[in-house]
C-alpha positions as semicolon CSV with decimal commas, in nm:
position;residue;x (nm);y (nm);z (nm)
1;M;13,507;16,937;29,457
2;R;13,479;16,571;29,371
3;V;13,291;16,546;29,031
4;Y;13,191;16,209;28,852
5;V;13,225;16,227;28,474
6;P;13,026;15,942;28,288
7;L;13,218;15,780;27,997
8;T;13,219;15,470;27,802
9;L;13,528;15,218;27,757
10;S;13,606;15,387;27,427
11;G;13,570;15,721;27,580
12;L;13,793;15,623;27,848
13;A;14,051;15,500;27,604
14;A;14,025;15,848;27,417
15;A;14,076;16,031;27,768
16;H;14,377;15,813;27,813
17;A;14,526;15,850;27,477
18;A;14,475;16,269;27,518
19;G;14,569;16,275;27,891
20;E;14,233;16,458;27,960
21;A;13,863;16,407;27,954
22;G;13,706;16,647;27,725
23;P;13,699;16,840;27,508
24;G;13,444;17,074;27,719
25;P;13,192;17,131;27,796
26;L;13,166;16,807;28,017
27;T;12,840;16,674;28,192
28;A;12,926;16,557;28,526
29;Y;12,753;16,473;28,868
30;A;12,840;16,606;29,208
31;V;12,703;16,679;29,557
32;T;12,512;16,972;29,465
33;P;12,234;17,154;29,661
34;G;11,959;16,988;29,440
35;L;12,108;16,641;29,509
36;R;12,105;16,712;29,882
37;E;11,733;16,778;29,856
38;W;11,641;16,497;29,669
39;Y;11,854;16,250;29,845
40;V;11,779;16,390;30,199
41;S;12,097;16,300;30,369
42;D;12,370;16,488;30,542
43;D;12,640;16,196;30,520
44;I;12,898;16,313;30,257
45;E;12,992;15,947;30,160
46;E;12,615;15,886;30,109
47;L;12,561;16,166;29,880
48;E;12,893;16,107;29,696
49;Y;12,769;15,761;29,632
50;A;12,452;15,908;29,486
51;A;12,621;16,145;29,255
52;L;12,840;15,849;29,143
53;N;12,508;15,641;29,067
54;R;12,393;15,941;28,894
55;A;12,702;15,931;28,676
56;A;12,652;15,554;28,614
57;A;12,309;15,594;28,504
58;A;12,430;15,870;28,252
59;S;12,729;15,628;28,131
60;L;12,424;15,368;28,062
61;R;12,255;15,626;27,825
62;L;12,606;15,673;27,646
63;I;12,623;15,339;27,589
64;A;12,273;15,289;27,480
65;G;12,337;15,555;27,219
66;R;12,636;15,357;27,064
67;P;12,538;15,013;26,967
68;G;12,890;14,894;26,929
69;E;13,011;14,991;27,245
70;P;13,129;14,741;27,498
71;R;12,848;14,709;27,765
72;R;13,029;14,804;28,106
73;R;12,947;15,160;28,258
74;V;13,242;15,373;28,316
75;V;13,274;15,686;28,559
76;V;13,586;15,870;28,639
77;A;13,600;16,056;28,949
78;F;13,773;16,396;28,949
79;D;13,887;16,668;29,187
80;V;13,834;17,000;29,047
81;P;13,830;17,354;29,198
82;D;13,471;17,432;29,326
83;G;13,434;17,705;29,054
84;D;13,491;17,466;28,767
85;A;13,166;17,252;28,821
86;V;12,851;17,472;28,781
87;A;12,483;17,335;28,829
88;D;12,255;17,454;28,560
89;P;12,026;17,709;28,733
90;D;11,762;17,628;28,479
91;H;11,730;17,256;28,622
92;G;11,525;17,227;28,913
93;P;11,533;16,923;29,141
94;D;11,373;16,689;28,899
95;G;11,480;16,335;28,860
96;A;11,651;16,365;28,537
97;S;11,911;16,663;28,636
98;V;11,963;16,601;29,006
99;G;12,349;16,663;29,076
100;E;12,421;16,742;28,733
101;V;12,707;16,992;28,669
102;R;12,886;17,130;28,363
103;I;13,253;17,175;28,336
104;V;13,354;17,425;28,091
105;S;13,685;17,293;27,962
106;A;13,874;16,951;27,936
107;V;13,983;16,814;28,282
108;P;14,350;16,643;28,282
109;L;14,358;16,293;28,397
110;A;14,622;16,405;28,635
111;K;14,308;16,527;28,869
112;A;14,152;16,197;28,841
113;A;14,103;16,028;29,183
114;A;13,967;15,686;29,063
115;V;13,796;15,510;28,781
116;H;13,471;15,305;28,842
117;V;13,381;15,036;28,576
118;D;13,130;14,764;28,578
119;A;13,275;14,397;28,616
120;D;13,281;14,171;28,323
121;D;12,972;13,985;28,485
122;A;12,761;14,295;28,446
123;E;12,778;14,298;28,081
124;K;12,463;14,108;28,028
125;D;12,257;14,321;28,253
126;V;12,392;14,649;28,132
127;S;12,311;14,536;27,774
128;A;11,963;14,456;27,839
129;A;11,933;14,794;28,028
130;A;12,057;14,972;27,755
131;D;11,828;14,821;27,506
132;A;11,541;14,879;27,741
133;L;11,605;15,266;27,818
134;G;11,388;15,394;27,552
135;A;11,088;15,193;27,663
136;A;11,177;15,258;28,029
137;D;11,173;15,635;27,955
138;L;10,829;15,605;27,819
139;G;10,689;15,459;28,127
140;D;10,724;15,075;28,057
141;D;10,744;14,904;28,399
142;D;10,900;14,601;28,272
143;A;11,159;14,806;28,090
144;Q;11,228;14,989;28,382
145;F;11,274;14,685;28,594
146;T;11,533;14,591;28,333
147;V;11,716;14,905;28,354
148;D;11,704;14,883;28,740
149;G;11,891;14,554;28,683
150;A;12,201;14,713;28,585
151;E;12,191;14,942;28,891
152;D;12,222;14,613;29,085
153;H;12,577;14,577;28,976
154;E;12,824;14,789;29,210
155;L;13,088;14,959;28,981
156;L;13,436;14,856;29,088
157;W;13,698;15,092;29,221
158;F;14,041;15,119;28,996
159;G;14,331;15,345;29,058
160;V;14,420;15,581;28,763
161;Q;14,734;15,393;28,710
162;E;14,513;15,101;28,583
163;I;14,337;15,258;28,306
164;G;14,582;15,089;28,054
165;N;14,475;14,754;28,180
166;L;14,103;14,853;28,162
167;I;14,112;14,969;27,790
168;G;14,372;14,696;27,701
């Protein structure tokens, strides 16, 4: 199963140093029955892209909680056995938890398929989005527009062997 683990650049650096993302439990995003129902598509590439975007939104939340963190969203795609990623049965298909899964233990970077990171030119919009998250959560339409501005930036694809350059 392909899972998308939201991180920050400092989280990616820590995972690189440790050789694994963790410790567990880790929150990740995947193509779950709830995501299929929410997204209403049978195209696996579209569904995986939706899961990646859910993880990017979670990465933004991690950034918002850490003022000194570089303002670039980071998602690592891992291939794990199906039983290692479990959807929370208490979460229905609501907007906040769609596609969310838990991974009980750390995942070795050797199982990573790719790393997705914002380009440098996204930092201004990601920073504004991180600052606006609280107001957006409270229903402020202008703040939500700002948060959506970060989503206009596509995450770039990097091979796992490029992590050193990303965090360097």
